[in-house]
Short mmCIF file of C-alpha atoms in Angstrom, two decimals:
data_model
loop_
_atom_site.label_atom_id
_atom_site.label_comp_id
_atom_site.label_asym_id
_atom_site.label_seq_id
_atom_site.Cartn_x
_atom_site.Cartn_y
_atom_site.Cartn_z
CA UNK A 1 72.36 110.76 121.74
CA UNK A 2 74.03 107.65 123.11
CA UNK A 3 71.21 105.20 123.84
CA UNK A 4 71.81 101.54 123.04
CA UNK A 5 70.12 101.68 119.63
CA UNK A 6 72.31 104.64 118.65
CA UNK A 7 75.43 102.62 119.42
CA UNK A 8 74.11 99.83 117.22
CA UNK A 9 73.81 102.16 114.23
CA UNK A 10 77.57 102.03 113.67
CA UNK A 11 78.63 99.16 111.46
CA UNK A 12 81.55 96.90 112.24
CA UNK A 13 81.26 94.40 109.40
CA UNK A 14 79.50 94.91 106.07
CA UNK A 15 79.59 92.43 103.21
CA UNK A 16 78.63 93.88 99.84
CA UNK A 17 77.68 97.59 99.85
CA UNK A 18 74.38 96.83 98.09
CA UNK A 19 73.44 94.19 100.69
CA UNK A 20 71.33 95.65 103.54
CA UNK A 21 72.61 93.16 106.13
CA UNK A 22 75.43 94.23 108.43
CA UNK A 23 77.01 93.49 111.77
CA UNK A 24 76.88 96.34 114.29
CA UNK A 25 80.24 97.41 115.66
CA UNK A 26 79.17 96.70 119.24
CA UNK A 27 78.19 93.14 118.29
CA UNK A 28 81.55 92.48 116.65
CA UNK A 29 83.29 93.91 119.70
CA UNK A 30 81.33 91.51 121.91
CA UNK A 31 82.23 88.63 119.57
CA UNK A 32 85.92 89.35 119.97
CA UNK A 33 85.60 89.85 123.72
CA UNK A 34 83.92 86.49 124.31
CA UNK A 35 86.42 84.72 122.04
CA UNK A 36 89.29 86.24 124.03
CA UNK A 37 87.56 85.08 127.21
CA UNK A 38 87.21 81.56 125.80
CA UNK A 39 90.83 81.49 124.64
CA UNK A 40 91.94 82.56 128.10
CA UNK A 41 89.92 79.81 129.78
CA UNK A 42 90.34 76.98 127.30
CA UNK A 43 93.53 77.50 125.31
CA UNK A 44 96.15 79.53 127.18
CA UNK A 45 98.19 77.54 129.71
CA UNK A 46 98.02 78.54 133.35
CA UNK A 47 101.52 80.00 133.17
CA UNK A 48 100.44 82.48 130.48
CA UNK A 49 97.29 83.39 132.39
CA UNK A 50 99.48 84.07 135.41
CA UNK A 51 101.77 86.30 133.32
CA UNK A 52 98.78 88.31 132.12
CA UNK A 53 97.32 88.63 135.59
CA UNK A 54 100.57 89.82 137.16
CA UNK A 55 101.52 91.92 134.15
CA UNK A 56 98.24 93.84 134.26
CA UNK A 57 98.16 94.07 138.03
CA UNK A 58 94.67 92.60 138.40
CA UNK A 59 93.29 89.88 140.65
CA UNK A 60 92.85 86.34 139.31
CA UNK A 61 89.09 86.79 139.68
CA UNK A 62 89.08 89.95 137.55
CA UNK A 63 91.40 88.71 134.80
CA UNK A 64 88.78 87.13 132.53
CA UNK A 65 86.45 90.12 132.46
CA UNK A 66 89.34 92.55 132.02
CA UNK A 67 90.77 90.60 129.08
CA UNK A 68 87.33 90.36 127.46
CA UNK A 69 86.79 94.10 127.89
CA UNK A 70 90.20 95.15 126.60
CA UNK A 71 89.87 92.79 123.63
CA UNK A 72 86.41 94.12 122.85
CA UNK A 73 87.57 97.73 122.50
CA UNK A 74 90.23 96.77 119.94
CA UNK A 75 88.02 98.20 117.17
CA UNK A 76 87.04 101.42 118.92
CA UNK A 77 88.65 103.28 116.02
CA UNK A 78 85.88 102.00 113.75
CA UNK A 79 83.60 104.45 115.54
CA UNK A 80 84.99 107.27 113.42
CA UNK A 81 84.09 109.07 110.20
CA UNK A 82 87.29 107.75 108.64
CA UNK A 83 86.04 104.18 108.97
CA UNK A 84 82.27 104.57 108.77
CA UNK A 85 82.65 106.36 105.44
CA UNK A 86 84.40 103.39 103.86
CA UNK A 87 81.10 101.81 102.79
CA UNK A 88 79.17 103.94 100.33
CA UNK A 89 75.49 103.07 100.11
CA UNK A 90 72.10 104.54 101.00
CA UNK A 91 72.01 102.99 104.45
CA UNK A 92 75.17 104.19 106.22
CA UNK A 93 74.29 107.94 106.20
CA UNK A 94 70.80 107.14 107.48
CA UNK A 95 72.14 104.93 110.26
CA UNK A 96 74.65 107.56 111.33
CA UNK A 97 71.95 110.21 111.31
CA UNK A 98 69.96 108.12 113.79
CA UNK A 99 73.00 108.29 116.08
CA UNK A 100 73.38 112.03 115.54
CA UNK A 101 76.55 111.57 113.52
CA UNK A 102 77.77 112.20 110.01
CA UNK A 103 80.60 110.75 107.93
CA UNK A 104 82.23 112.84 105.26
CA UNK A 105 84.64 112.54 102.39
CA UNK A 106 88.34 112.71 103.10
CA UNK A 107 91.36 112.24 100.88
CA UNK A 108 93.21 110.06 103.38
CA UNK A 109 91.67 107.53 105.73
CA UNK A 110 94.15 106.23 108.32
CA UNK A 111 93.78 102.58 109.38
CA UNK A 112 91.24 102.17 112.14
CA UNK A 113 93.91 100.56 114.34
CA UNK A 114 95.67 103.90 114.58
CA UNK A 115 92.45 105.63 115.58
CA UNK A 116 91.90 102.88 118.14
CA UNK A 117 95.38 103.56 119.50
CA UNK A 118 94.52 107.20 120.10
CA UNK A 119 90.92 106.72 121.25
CA UNK A 120 91.58 103.84 123.63
CA UNK A 121 94.49 105.72 125.19
CA UNK A 122 92.47 108.89 125.72
CA UNK A 123 89.34 107.18 127.04
CA UNK A 124 91.22 104.90 129.44
CA UNK A 125 92.96 107.95 130.90
CA UNK A 126 89.97 110.28 130.95
CA UNK A 127 87.10 107.98 131.90
CA UNK A 128 88.75 105.04 133.63
CA UNK A 129 91.61 106.56 135.61
CA UNK A 130 94.45 104.68 133.91
CA UNK A 131 97.87 106.22 134.31
CA UNK A 132 99.10 107.50 130.96
CA UNK A 133 101.92 104.98 130.48
CA UNK A 134 99.63 102.00 131.08
CA UNK A 135 96.97 103.46 128.81
CA UNK A 136 99.48 104.03 126.00
CA UNK A 137 100.81 100.47 126.22
CA UNK A 138 97.37 98.84 126.41
CA UNK A 139 96.10 100.99 123.54
CA UNK A 140 99.07 100.04 121.37
CA UNK A 141 98.55 96.35 122.15
CA UNK A 142 94.85 96.27 121.27
CA UNK A 143 95.27 98.74 118.40
CA UNK A 144 97.90 96.51 116.84
CA UNK A 145 95.54 93.60 116.23
CA UNK A 146 96.28 93.61 112.48
CA UNK A 147 99.98 93.05 113.10
CA UNK A 148 101.29 96.63 113.29
CA UNK A 149 101.52 98.52 116.56
CA UNK A 150 100.52 102.15 116.01
CA UNK A 151 103.58 104.30 116.66
CA UNK A 152 103.53 107.49 118.71
CA UNK A 153 103.89 109.59 115.56
CA UNK A 154 101.06 107.73 113.81
CA UNK A 155 98.76 108.20 116.79
CA UNK A 156 99.71 111.88 116.97
CA UNK A 157 98.84 112.30 113.29
CA UNK A 158 95.17 111.43 113.91
CA UNK A 159 93.19 114.66 113.62
CA UNK A 160 89.57 115.58 114.34
CA UNK A 161 88.93 115.12 110.64
CA UNK A 162 89.79 111.43 111.07
CA UNK A 163 88.26 110.64 114.46
CA UNK A 164 85.36 113.09 114.26
CA UNK A 165 86.15 115.18 117.32
CA UNK A 166 83.92 115.57 120.40
CA UNK A 167 80.64 114.16 119.03
CA UNK A 168 82.27 110.94 117.91
CA UNK A 169 84.39 110.81 121.06
CA UNK A 170 81.19 110.81 123.10
CA UNK A 171 80.00 107.77 121.15
CA UNK A 172 83.35 106.01 121.65
CA UNK A 173 83.18 106.67 125.38
CA UNK A 174 79.65 105.27 125.49
CA UNK A 175 80.71 102.17 123.56
CA UNK A 176 83.61 101.60 125.97
CA UNK A 177 81.19 101.85 128.89
CA UNK A 178 78.72 99.53 127.17
CA UNK A 179 81.45 96.91 126.75
CA UNK A 180 82.41 97.29 130.40
CA UNK A 181 78.79 96.70 131.38
CA UNK A 182 78.48 93.67 129.11
CA UNK A 183 81.61 92.08 130.58
CA UNK A 184 81.04 93.13 134.18
CA UNK A 185 83.99 95.51 134.54
CA UNK A 186 84.21 98.42 136.95
CA UNK A 187 86.80 101.17 137.28
CA UNK A 188 87.83 99.72 140.66
CA UNK A 189 89.28 96.64 138.93
CA UNK A 190 91.23 98.37 136.17
CA UNK A 191 94.74 97.27 135.19
CA UNK A 192 97.41 99.24 137.00
CA UNK A 193 100.33 98.38 134.71
CA UNK A 194 101.24 96.74 131.41
CA UNK A 195 104.86 95.90 130.68
CA UNK A 196 106.17 95.01 127.24
CA UNK A 197 105.89 91.24 127.75
CA UNK A 198 102.27 91.56 128.81
CA UNK A 199 101.56 93.88 125.89
CA UNK A 200 102.89 91.36 123.37
CA UNK A 201 100.82 88.52 124.88
CA UNK A 202 97.75 90.76 124.96
CA UNK A 203 98.30 91.84 121.36
CA UNK A 204 98.60 88.24 120.19
CA UNK A 205 95.52 87.19 122.12
CA UNK A 206 93.47 90.06 120.68
CA UNK A 207 94.70 89.38 117.14
CA UNK A 208 93.68 85.72 117.31
CA UNK A 209 90.37 86.59 119.00
CA UNK A 210 89.65 89.10 116.24
CA UNK A 211 90.47 86.54 113.56
CA UNK A 212 88.10 83.97 115.08
CA UNK A 213 85.47 86.56 116.01
CA UNK A 214 85.36 87.76 112.39
CA UNK A 215 84.44 84.31 111.07
CA UNK A 216 80.87 84.64 109.78
CA UNK A 217 80.44 80.87 109.90
CA UNK A 218 80.20 81.24 113.68
CA UNK A 219 79.27 84.91 114.13
CA UNK A 220 76.56 85.85 111.66
CA UNK A 221 75.50 89.42 111.00
CA UNK A 222 73.03 90.57 113.64
CA UNK A 223 71.05 93.00 111.45
CA UNK A 224 69.28 91.68 108.36
CA UNK A 225 67.84 94.96 107.09
CA UNK A 226 69.73 98.22 107.52
CA UNK A 227 66.65 100.22 106.59
CA UNK A 228 64.76 98.92 109.61
CA UNK A 229 67.28 97.78 112.24
CA UNK A 230 65.80 96.15 115.31
CA UNK A 231 67.51 96.87 118.64
CA UNK A 232 69.77 94.09 119.89
CA UNK A 233 69.75 93.27 123.60
CA UNK A 234 73.51 93.31 124.22
CA UNK A 235 73.35 91.12 127.33
CA UNK A 236 71.36 88.48 125.45
CA UNK A 237 73.67 88.81 122.47
CA UNK A 238 76.70 88.31 124.72
CA UNK A 239 75.33 84.99 125.97
CA UNK A 240 74.68 83.87 122.39
CA UNK A 241 78.14 84.97 121.25
CA UNK A 242 79.80 83.19 124.19
CA UNK A 243 78.21 79.92 123.09
CA UNK A 244 79.36 80.56 119.53
CA UNK A 245 82.89 81.22 120.77
CA UNK A 246 83.07 77.76 122.33
CA UNK A 247 81.62 76.25 119.14
CA UNK A 248 84.20 78.12 117.07
CA UNK A 249 87.14 76.94 119.17
CA UNK A 250 85.86 73.38 118.97
CA UNK A 251 85.37 73.62 115.21
CA UNK A 252 88.89 74.96 114.77
CA UNK A 253 90.38 72.24 116.97
CA UNK A 254 91.38 74.73 119.68
CA UNK A 255 88.85 73.90 122.33
CA UNK A 256 90.81 71.55 124.55
CA UNK A 257 94.15 69.89 124.93
CA UNK A 258 94.32 66.37 123.54
CA UNK A 259 92.72 63.99 126.00
CA UNK A 260 94.48 63.62 129.31
CA UNK A 261 96.83 60.98 128.03
CA UNK A 262 98.49 58.39 130.20
CA UNK A 263 102.27 58.63 130.50
CA UNK A 264 103.95 58.01 127.18
CA UNK A 265 104.26 54.31 126.28
CA UNK A 266 107.57 54.71 124.51
CA UNK A 267 107.66 51.26 122.91
CA UNK A 268 104.07 51.54 121.63
CA UNK A 269 104.63 54.98 120.11
CA UNK A 270 108.09 54.48 118.63
CA UNK A 271 108.14 50.74 118.07
CA UNK A 272 111.17 49.99 120.26
CA UNK A 273 112.18 50.20 123.90
CA UNK A 274 113.95 53.38 125.06
CA UNK A 275 117.73 53.24 125.19
CA UNK A 276 119.84 54.81 127.93
CA UNK A 277 119.80 58.24 126.26
CA UNK A 278 116.04 58.25 125.94
CA UNK A 279 115.55 56.99 129.48
CA UNK A 280 117.72 59.88 130.68
CA UNK A 281 115.60 62.35 128.70
CA UNK A 282 112.41 61.04 130.30
CA UNK A 283 114.02 61.35 133.73
CA UNK A 284 114.87 65.00 132.99
CA UNK A 285 111.20 65.61 132.17
CA UNK A 286 110.26 64.26 135.60
CA UNK A 287 112.52 66.68 137.47
CA UNK A 288 112.17 69.87 135.40
CA UNK A 289 110.33 72.46 137.53
CA UNK A 290 108.96 74.14 134.40
CA UNK A 291 109.80 74.91 130.78
CA UNK A 292 113.56 75.12 130.34
CA UNK A 293 116.53 74.35 128.14
CA UNK A 294 117.71 70.75 127.77
CA UNK A 295 120.74 69.96 125.60
CA UNK A 296 120.99 66.41 124.24
CA UNK A 297 124.36 65.44 122.74
CA UNK A 298 124.94 62.06 121.12
CA UNK A 299 126.26 60.60 117.85
CA UNK A 300 123.99 60.26 114.83
CA UNK A 301 121.60 57.34 115.11
CA UNK A 302 121.39 57.30 118.90
CA UNK A 303 117.72 58.44 118.92
CA UNK A 304 117.97 62.13 119.76
CA UNK A 305 114.78 62.94 117.84
CA UNK A 306 112.73 60.38 119.76
CA UNK A 307 114.30 61.58 123.02
CA UNK A 308 113.30 65.17 122.22
CA UNK A 309 109.75 64.23 121.23
CA UNK A 310 109.22 62.12 124.33
CA UNK A 311 110.72 64.77 126.60
CA UNK A 312 108.64 67.57 125.07
CA UNK A 313 105.47 65.50 125.36
CA UNK A 314 106.14 64.72 129.01
CA UNK A 315 106.86 68.36 129.88
CA UNK A 316 103.77 69.47 127.98
CA UNK A 317 101.48 67.26 130.05
CA UNK A 318 103.24 67.76 133.37
CA UNK A 319 102.99 71.55 133.12
CA UNK A 320 99.70 71.80 131.16
CA UNK A 321 101.29 73.45 128.13
CA UNK A 322 99.86 73.68 124.62
CA UNK A 323 102.27 72.08 122.20
CA UNK A 324 105.73 72.02 120.71
CA UNK A 325 107.72 73.80 118.00
CA UNK A 326 110.30 71.62 116.23
CA UNK A 327 112.91 73.89 114.59
CA UNK A 328 115.34 72.61 111.97
CA UNK A 329 118.06 74.46 110.02
CA UNK A 330 116.86 73.80 106.45
CA UNK A 331 113.67 73.18 104.49
CA UNK A 332 114.82 69.65 103.65
CA UNK A 333 115.41 68.68 107.27
CA UNK A 334 112.18 70.44 108.29
CA UNK A 335 110.22 68.41 105.75
CA UNK A 336 111.80 65.22 107.04
CA UNK A 337 111.14 65.96 110.71
CA UNK A 338 107.58 67.03 109.86
CA UNK A 339 106.84 63.52 108.60
CA UNK A 340 108.35 61.93 111.70
CA UNK A 341 106.50 64.30 114.03
CA UNK A 342 103.23 63.63 112.21
CA UNK A 343 103.72 59.90 112.72
CA UNK A 344 104.61 60.47 116.39
CA UNK A 345 101.46 62.51 117.06
CA UNK A 346 99.24 60.03 115.22
CA UNK A 347 100.49 57.23 117.47
CA UNK A 348 100.50 59.33 120.64
CA UNK A 349 97.03 60.88 120.19
CA UNK A 350 94.98 58.51 118.02
CA UNK A 351 91.55 59.97 117.29
CA UNK A 352 92.38 63.46 118.61
CA UNK A 353 92.27 66.56 116.42
CA UNK A 354 95.89 67.61 116.86
CA UNK A 355 96.90 70.54 114.65
CA UNK A 356 100.26 70.20 112.93
CA UNK A 357 101.72 72.88 110.66
CA UNK A 358 104.83 72.90 108.49
CA UNK A 359 106.28 76.42 108.42
CA UNK A 360 109.19 77.47 106.21
#
């Protein structure tokens, strides 16, 4: 039994076990898919989008739907007795029974990311015609959304006791197809490759999309009463979730680059006119064909920090990039440069929500 209501009987998020409200797995998967889609369109620079498109071997037109689909199936391993049995209450067994499934006790419950690694690999090969190497790499990338890529030995250790065998595999296949339908994916557009660079970018994108898509401030539970769940129209829910994804990115300060600023007014931002070193740095920014390595050598007090900040800002805007990372050798120097960078950004982007983090 794999009708749409049956798929919605599997939970993806559940607050307190004695609370009848929950978020169906398919709804959470859609949440993460639309967030990934929004990140791709609104946050990632064009150079990264191009890397993903070429790395997956898909057309530019198909990239968005493919990324949304692959991100959505990150939690396919939650459609398993190992995961569904984690919440013990009166509602879960009844919901699973409606779907023709049963969860059972087990002494060891592997992380759902490992089960995703196995299930995604198998389904992409069996149902979607992926070559095995591509399926393995994609499955590891999306299965590693909690920071650990499932290893070959960990995936191999997943038994029918953990993933439920054929009956649960049928449900996982149906969920994968449902996500493909929601995001407009067909087998004709499937990725044909996934190298290690692409896998790392994909894994990072999925991890961030999952983090945002799990925020109940923006993505509230879709079912209020587990004892009488109403069917959710997945196409309608997708449209709602897509709007929430944009709201979430805006609320988190990720929605857009800072306003399309005019070229840097060096004297206004730093309080003095650029010297010869800083003029040279700005000239380098004008001729760089893309991100690269620039070495600035000068005695202390010549304005290397301001030269670096101005150069990075110019390259960022010229090539539509997303920000800068200022690395220093010690905590003390990092703290000092953090204050100077904060002052620089406040002058450069007054009124904009620019995120600045100090990381030790």
